[in-house]
Amino acid sequence: MDLTPSPGDESFRAEARAWLAAHVPRTPLPSLETAAGFAAHRAWEAELAADRWSVVSWPAEVGGRDCGLGRWLVFEEEYWAAGAPGRVGQNGVSLLAPTLFDHGTPEQRSRVLPPMARGEVVWAQAWSEPEAGSDLASLRSRAVRVAGGWLLGGQKTWSSRAAFADRAFGLFRSDPDAPRAHQGLTYLMFDLRAPGVTVRPIGRLDGKPAFAELFLDDVFVPDEDVIGAPGEGWRIAMSAAGNERGLTLRSPGRYLAAADRLAALWRRQGCPAYAHDRVADALIGARAYHLFTQEAASRFLAGAELGAESSMNKVFWSEYDLALHETALELLNEEGELAEGAWAEGYVFALAGPVYAGTNEIQRDIVAERLLGLPKGRR
């Protein structure tokens, strides 16, 4: 692995840094878990897209810069170091888009990706159900074949961004007679404002609707919104899950910036001794994660696929994120508990990290069985 940046990389970094310095809002945007904040973040996505900074690794014809994975990591470092807003389009950009690049049709990519890049269409993930979360194959929501498309029925839950999003993507059981639970599933996109869709927001600890339940009653979806072949949904979903747990959902740039902010907070609070080791651990952890991701990216660019290492990655960043925010709130004392702000909101979000994208218990099982070769545990 050669981490030496090329002259082109340095030029790209300088261009990104200059653009962000000129455009990042001086006043933090309101929380994207509110209607006003969601609209403000959508406008920010449009501003990024106007100069093709919203999806730098995508091909130019769908709004990107054709920069590839390496420069995407560079951009992420600059983005978070500049204190830029959280990305409201992350579900679409990080989860649906890679799936469409791998399994979608040219028509789907040209129709779906440009408005996603501009923030005009924000996507929610509709995978989890009341009895199917980490055990995703046990899902019951159905897709029934009709002329020209499918009728969706059932319930999804814990759908991130769904309270304000425009469309969603998820798995549905299209062949209830398939011999195994992960067979006979189909991956579909659908409109959250279509007839038959009911969106019921779920309040977070702070009362903001970060998630929603979706109730689907004979929701029609045309054939053009099926991703891949009907019945092949599990295979397609697993490639999306690898992206979620692995490289794209939590870039190292986010944690490098957060660890530096934590160290600055510690110094402002008088360098209390009780937090010295934890702040040091946060700084070391951010840099270790950065190197791990660089190594994974190098292997990926050399042709390797993201495998069970994604599960190890997910356990690390979710537990790291929680520990970092807990340390920040302790340094802030009652101010951190009571005030609205990045640390308080970040802590509430970090609490969910060990659960979403597949619980950490399940990820540890995957690491034990597939990376370490240990026997299957009891479930």
GROMACS .gro file of N, CA and C in nm, residues 172-255:
model
  252
  172PHE      N    1  -3.852  -0.724  -0.064
  172PHE     CA    2  -3.988  -0.774  -0.046
  172PHE      C    3  -3.992  -0.921  -0.087
  173ARG      N    4  -4.080  -0.997  -0.020
  173ARG     CA    5  -4.093  -1.140  -0.051
  173ARG      C    6  -4.185  -1.157  -0.171
  174SER      N    7  -4.129  -1.196  -0.282
  174SER     CA    8  -4.206  -1.211  -0.405
  174SER      C    9  -4.240  -1.356  -0.435
  175ASP      N   10  -4.176  -1.451  -0.368
  175ASP     CA   11  -4.208  -1.593  -0.387
  175ASP      C   12  -4.217  -1.659  -0.248
  176PRO      N   13  -4.338  -1.660  -0.190
  176PRO     CA   14  -4.351  -1.715  -0.054
  176PRO      C   15  -4.327  -1.866  -0.048
  177ASP      N   16  -4.324  -1.933  -0.163
  177ASP     CA   17  -4.301  -2.079  -0.165
  177ASP      C   18  -4.155  -2.115  -0.187
  178ALA      N   19  -4.067  -2.017  -0.192
  178ALA     CA   20  -3.925  -2.047  -0.211
  178ALA      C   21  -3.875  -2.135  -0.096
  179PRO      N   22  -3.786  -2.233  -0.125
  179PRO     CA   23  -3.746  -2.329  -0.022
  179PRO      C   24  -3.667  -2.271   0.094
  180ARG      N   25  -3.598  -2.161   0.075
  180ARG     CA   26  -3.518  -2.102   0.183
  180ARG      C   27  -3.557  -1.955   0.201
  181ALA      N   28  -3.540  -1.906   0.325
  181ALA     CA   29  -3.589  -1.772   0.359
  181ALA      C   30  -3.524  -1.663   0.275
  182HIS      N   31  -3.397  -1.678   0.239
  182HIS     CA   32  -3.331  -1.572   0.165
  182HIS      C   33  -3.350  -1.584   0.014
  183GLN      N   34  -3.431  -1.682  -0.027
  183GLN     CA   35  -3.464  -1.693  -0.168
  183GLN      C   36  -3.602  -1.633  -0.193
  184GLY      N   37  -3.631  -1.600  -0.318
  184GLY     CA   38  -3.763  -1.546  -0.352
  184GLY      C   39  -3.786  -1.405  -0.301
  185LEU      N   40  -3.678  -1.327  -0.290
  185LEU     CA   41  -3.688  -1.187  -0.249
  185LEU      C   42  -3.657  -1.096  -0.368
  186THR      N   43  -3.723  -0.982  -0.373
  186THR     CA   44  -3.702  -0.889  -0.484
  186THR      C   45  -3.672  -0.749  -0.429
  187TYR      N   46  -3.577  -0.681  -0.491
  187TYR     CA   47  -3.531  -0.549  -0.448
  187TYR      C   48  -3.605  -0.443  -0.531
  188LEU      N   49  -3.679  -0.354  -0.463
  188LEU     CA   50  -3.760  -0.256  -0.535
  188LEU      C   51  -3.740  -0.116  -0.479
  189MET      N   52  -3.766  -0.018  -0.566
  189MET     CA   53  -3.772   0.123  -0.526
  189MET      C   54  -3.919   0.166  -0.530
  190PHE      N   55  -3.961   0.252  -0.437
  190PHE     CA   56  -4.100   0.297  -0.439
  190PHE      C   57  -4.110   0.439  -0.386
  191ASP      N   58  -4.224   0.503  -0.423
  191ASP     CA   59  -4.249   0.644  -0.388
  191ASP      C   60  -4.317   0.650  -0.252
  192LEU      N   61  -4.262   0.729  -0.160
  192LEU     CA   62  -4.322   0.739  -0.026
  192LEU      C   63  -4.452   0.819  -0.026
  193ARG      N   64  -4.484   0.884  -0.138
  193ARG     CA   65  -4.609   0.959  -0.146
  193ARG      C   66  -4.710   0.889  -0.237
  194ALA      N   67  -4.684   0.765  -0.274
  194ALA     CA   68  -4.775   0.691  -0.361
  194ALA      C   69  -4.902   0.651  -0.284
  195PRO      N   70  -5.015   0.635  -0.353
  195PRO     CA   71  -5.136   0.586  -0.286
  195PRO      C   72  -5.109   0.452  -0.217
  196GLY      N   73  -5.156   0.438  -0.093
  196GLY     CA   74  -5.135   0.315  -0.018
  196GLY      C   75  -5.019   0.320   0.079
  197VAL      N   76  -4.937   0.427   0.075
  197VAL     CA   77  -4.822   0.440   0.167
  197VAL      C   78  -4.861   0.529   0.285
  198THR      N   79  -4.841   0.480   0.406
  198THR     CA   80  -4.858   0.561   0.527
  198THR      C   81  -4.723   0.569   0.598
  199VAL      N   82  -4.678   0.691   0.623
  199VAL     CA   83  -4.550   0.715   0.692
  199VAL      C   84  -4.581   0.764   0.833
  200ARG      N   85  -4.534   0.690   0.933
  200ARG     CA   86  -4.558   0.728   1.073
  200ARG      C   87  -4.423   0.754   1.140
  201PRO      N   88  -4.387   0.880   1.167
  201PRO     CA   89  -4.256   0.911   1.227
  201PRO      C   90  -4.240   0.846   1.365
  202ILE      N   91  -4.116   0.807   1.395
  202ILE     CA   92  -4.078   0.753   1.526
  202ILE      C   93  -3.984   0.854   1.591
  203GLY      N   94  -4.022   0.905   1.707
  203GLY     CA   95  -3.938   1.003   1.774
  203GLY      C   96  -3.814   0.940   1.834
  204ARG      N   97  -3.701   1.012   1.827
  204ARG     CA   98  -3.578   0.970   1.891
  204ARG      C   99  -3.580   1.012   2.036
  205LEU      N  100  -3.474   0.987   2.112
  205LEU     CA  101  -3.466   1.030   2.252
  205LEU      C  102  -3.490   1.179   2.266
  206ASP      N  103  -3.445   1.258   2.169
  206ASP     CA  104  -3.464   1.402   2.176
  206ASP      C  105  -3.596   1.446   2.112
  207GLY      N  106  -3.681   1.350   2.074
  207GLY     CA  107  -3.811   1.383   2.019
  207GLY      C  108  -3.813   1.406   1.870
  208LYS      N  109  -3.696   1.414   1.808
  208LYS     CA  110  -3.693   1.442   1.664
  208LYS      C  111  -3.719   1.312   1.585
  209PRO      N  112  -3.793   1.322   1.474
  209PRO     CA  113  -3.830   1.202   1.398
  209PRO      C  114  -3.718   1.155   1.306
  210ALA      N  115  -3.616   1.091   1.363
  210ALA     CA  116  -3.505   1.044   1.282
  210ALA      C  117  -3.541   0.918   1.202
  211PHE      N  118  -3.648   0.852   1.243
  211PHE     CA  119  -3.690   0.727   1.177
  211PHE      C  120  -3.840   0.733   1.153
  212ALA      N  121  -3.891   0.632   1.081
  212ALA     CA  122  -4.035   0.624   1.062
  212ALA      C  123  -4.074   0.479   1.036
  213GLU      N  124  -4.200   0.449   1.066
  213GLU     CA  125  -4.260   0.323   1.023
  213GLU      C  126  -4.328   0.348   0.889
  214LEU      N  127  -4.327   0.247   0.805
  214LEU     CA  128  -4.395   0.255   0.676
  214LEU      C  129  -4.499   0.145   0.668
  215PHE      N  130  -4.622   0.182   0.639
  215PHE     CA  131  -4.730   0.084   0.621
  215PHE      C  132  -4.768   0.087   0.473
  216LEU      N  133  -4.762  -0.030   0.411
  216LEU     CA  134  -4.782  -0.040   0.265
  216LEU      C  135  -4.906  -0.125   0.238
  217ASP      N  136  -5.002  -0.063   0.168
  217ASP     CA  137  -5.129  -0.129   0.139
  217ASP      C  138  -5.153  -0.129  -0.012
  218ASP      N  139  -5.114  -0.238  -0.077
  218ASP     CA  140  -5.128  -0.251  -0.223
  218ASP      C  141  -5.070  -0.131  -0.297
  219VAL      N  142  -4.944  -0.104  -0.271
  219VAL     CA  143  -4.873   0.007  -0.335
  219VAL      C  144  -4.817  -0.041  -0.469
  220PHE      N  145  -4.861   0.021  -0.576
  220PHE     CA  146  -4.815  -0.023  -0.709
  220PHE      C  147  -4.675   0.030  -0.739
  221VAL      N  148  -4.590  -0.061  -0.788
  221VAL     CA  149  -4.454  -0.025  -0.830
  221VAL      C  150  -4.434  -0.080  -0.971
  222PRO      N  151  -4.399   0.003  -1.067
  222PRO     CA  152  -4.379  -0.047  -1.204
  222PRO      C  153  -4.254  -0.133  -1.215
  223ASP      N  154  -4.250  -0.215  -1.320
  223ASP     CA  155  -4.135  -0.304  -1.342
  223ASP      C  156  -4.004  -0.228  -1.351
  224GLU      N  157  -4.008  -0.104  -1.399
  224GLU     CA  158  -3.884  -0.027  -1.416
  224GLU      C  159  -3.817   0.004  -1.283
  225ASP      N  160  -3.889  -0.016  -1.171
  225ASP     CA  161  -3.829   0.012  -1.041
  225ASP      C  162  -3.785  -0.114  -0.967
  226VAL      N  163  -3.778  -0.226  -1.037
  226VAL     CA  164  -3.716  -0.346  -0.981
  226VAL      C  165  -3.566  -0.341  -1.009
  227ILE      N  166  -3.484  -0.360  -0.904
  227ILE     CA  167  -3.338  -0.360  -0.922
  227ILE      C  168  -3.292  -0.505  -0.936
  228GLY      N  169  -3.226  -0.535  -1.049
  228GLY     CA  170  -3.184  -0.671  -1.075
  228GLY      C  171  -3.304  -0.757  -1.113
  229ALA      N  172  -3.283  -0.888  -1.113
  229ALA     CA  173  -3.390  -0.980  -1.151
  229ALA      C  174  -3.482  -1.009  -1.033
  230PRO      N  175  -3.613  -1.022  -1.057
  230PRO     CA  176  -3.703  -1.064  -0.948
  230PRO      C  177  -3.655  -1.196  -0.887
  231GLY      N  178  -3.659  -1.204  -0.755
  231GLY     CA  179  -3.613  -1.324  -0.685
  231GLY      C  180  -3.466  -1.322  -0.649
  232GLU      N  181  -3.391  -1.224  -0.701
  232GLU     CA  182  -3.246  -1.215  -0.675
  232GLU      C  183  -3.213  -1.109  -0.571
  233GLY      N  184  -3.315  -1.064  -0.496
  233GLY     CA  185  -3.296  -0.952  -0.406
  233GLY      C  186  -3.192  -0.973  -0.298
  234TRP      N  187  -3.181  -1.095  -0.246
  234TRP     CA  188  -3.087  -1.120  -0.137
  234TRP      C  189  -2.943  -1.095  -0.180
  235ARG      N  190  -2.909  -1.149  -0.297
  235ARG     CA  191  -2.772  -1.131  -0.347
  235ARG      C  192  -2.741  -0.983  -0.367
  236ILE      N  193  -2.837  -0.909  -0.418
  236ILE     CA  194  -2.816  -0.767  -0.442
  236ILE      C  195  -2.805  -0.692  -0.309
  237ALA      N  196  -2.892  -0.727  -0.215
  237ALA     CA  197  -2.890  -0.659  -0.085
  237ALA      C  198  -2.759  -0.681  -0.012
  238MET      N  199  -2.700  -0.797  -0.025
  238MET     CA  200  -2.577  -0.823   0.046
  238MET      C  201  -2.463  -0.736  -0.005
  239SER      N  202  -2.463  -0.703  -0.134
  239SER     CA  203  -2.360  -0.612  -0.183
  239SER      C  204  -2.382  -0.472  -0.126
  240ALA      N  205  -2.511  -0.432  -0.112
  240ALA     CA  206  -2.541  -0.302  -0.050
  240ALA      C  207  -2.500  -0.301   0.096
  241ALA      N  208  -2.523  -0.413   0.168
  241ALA     CA  209  -2.486  -0.420   0.309
  241ALA      C  210  -2.335  -0.407   0.327
  242GLY      N  211  -2.259  -0.465   0.234
  242GLY     CA  212  -2.114  -0.452   0.242
  242GLY      C  213  -2.071  -0.307   0.232
  243ASN      N  214  -2.139  -0.231   0.144
  243ASN     CA  215  -2.109  -0.088   0.133
  243ASN      C  216  -2.143  -0.015   0.261
  244GLU      N  217  -2.258  -0.050   0.321
  244GLU     CA  218  -2.304   0.020   0.441
  244GLU      C  219  -2.207  -0.002   0.557
  245ARG      N  220  -2.165  -0.126   0.576
  245ARG     CA  221  -2.079  -0.156   0.690
  245ARG      C  222  -1.933  -0.121   0.662
  246GLY      N  223  -1.899  -0.118   0.535
  246GLY     CA  224  -1.758  -0.105   0.500
  246GLY      C  225  -1.713   0.036   0.474
  247LEU      N  226  -1.689   0.068   0.349
  247LEU     CA  227  -1.618   0.190   0.318
  247LEU      C  228  -1.704   0.315   0.320
  248THR      N  229  -1.828   0.307   0.271
  248THR     CA  230  -1.894   0.431   0.231
  248THR      C  231  -1.975   0.498   0.339
  249LEU      N  232  -2.027   0.426   0.437
  249LEU     CA  233  -2.118   0.490   0.531
  249LEU      C  234  -2.046   0.580   0.630
  250ARG      N  235  -1.934   0.538   0.679
  250ARG     CA  236  -1.860   0.618   0.777
  250ARG      C  237  -1.717   0.635   0.729
  251SER      N  238  -1.692   0.745   0.663
  251SER     CA  239  -1.558   0.769   0.611
  251SER      C  240  -1.465   0.808   0.724
  252PRO      N  241  -1.335   0.778   0.712
  252PRO     CA  242  -1.242   0.816   0.819
  252PRO      C  243  -1.230   0.965   0.838
  253GLY      N  244  -1.257   1.044   0.735
  253GLY     CA  245  -1.249   1.189   0.749
  253GLY      C  246  -1.341   1.241   0.857
  254ARG      N  247  -1.458   1.179   0.871
  254ARG     CA  248  -1.553   1.220   0.975
  254ARG      C  249  -1.490   1.205   1.114
  255TYR      N  250  -1.420   1.095   1.138
  255TYR     CA  251  -1.366   1.068   1.272
  255TYR      C  252  -1.235   1.142   1.296
   0.00000   0.00000   0.00000
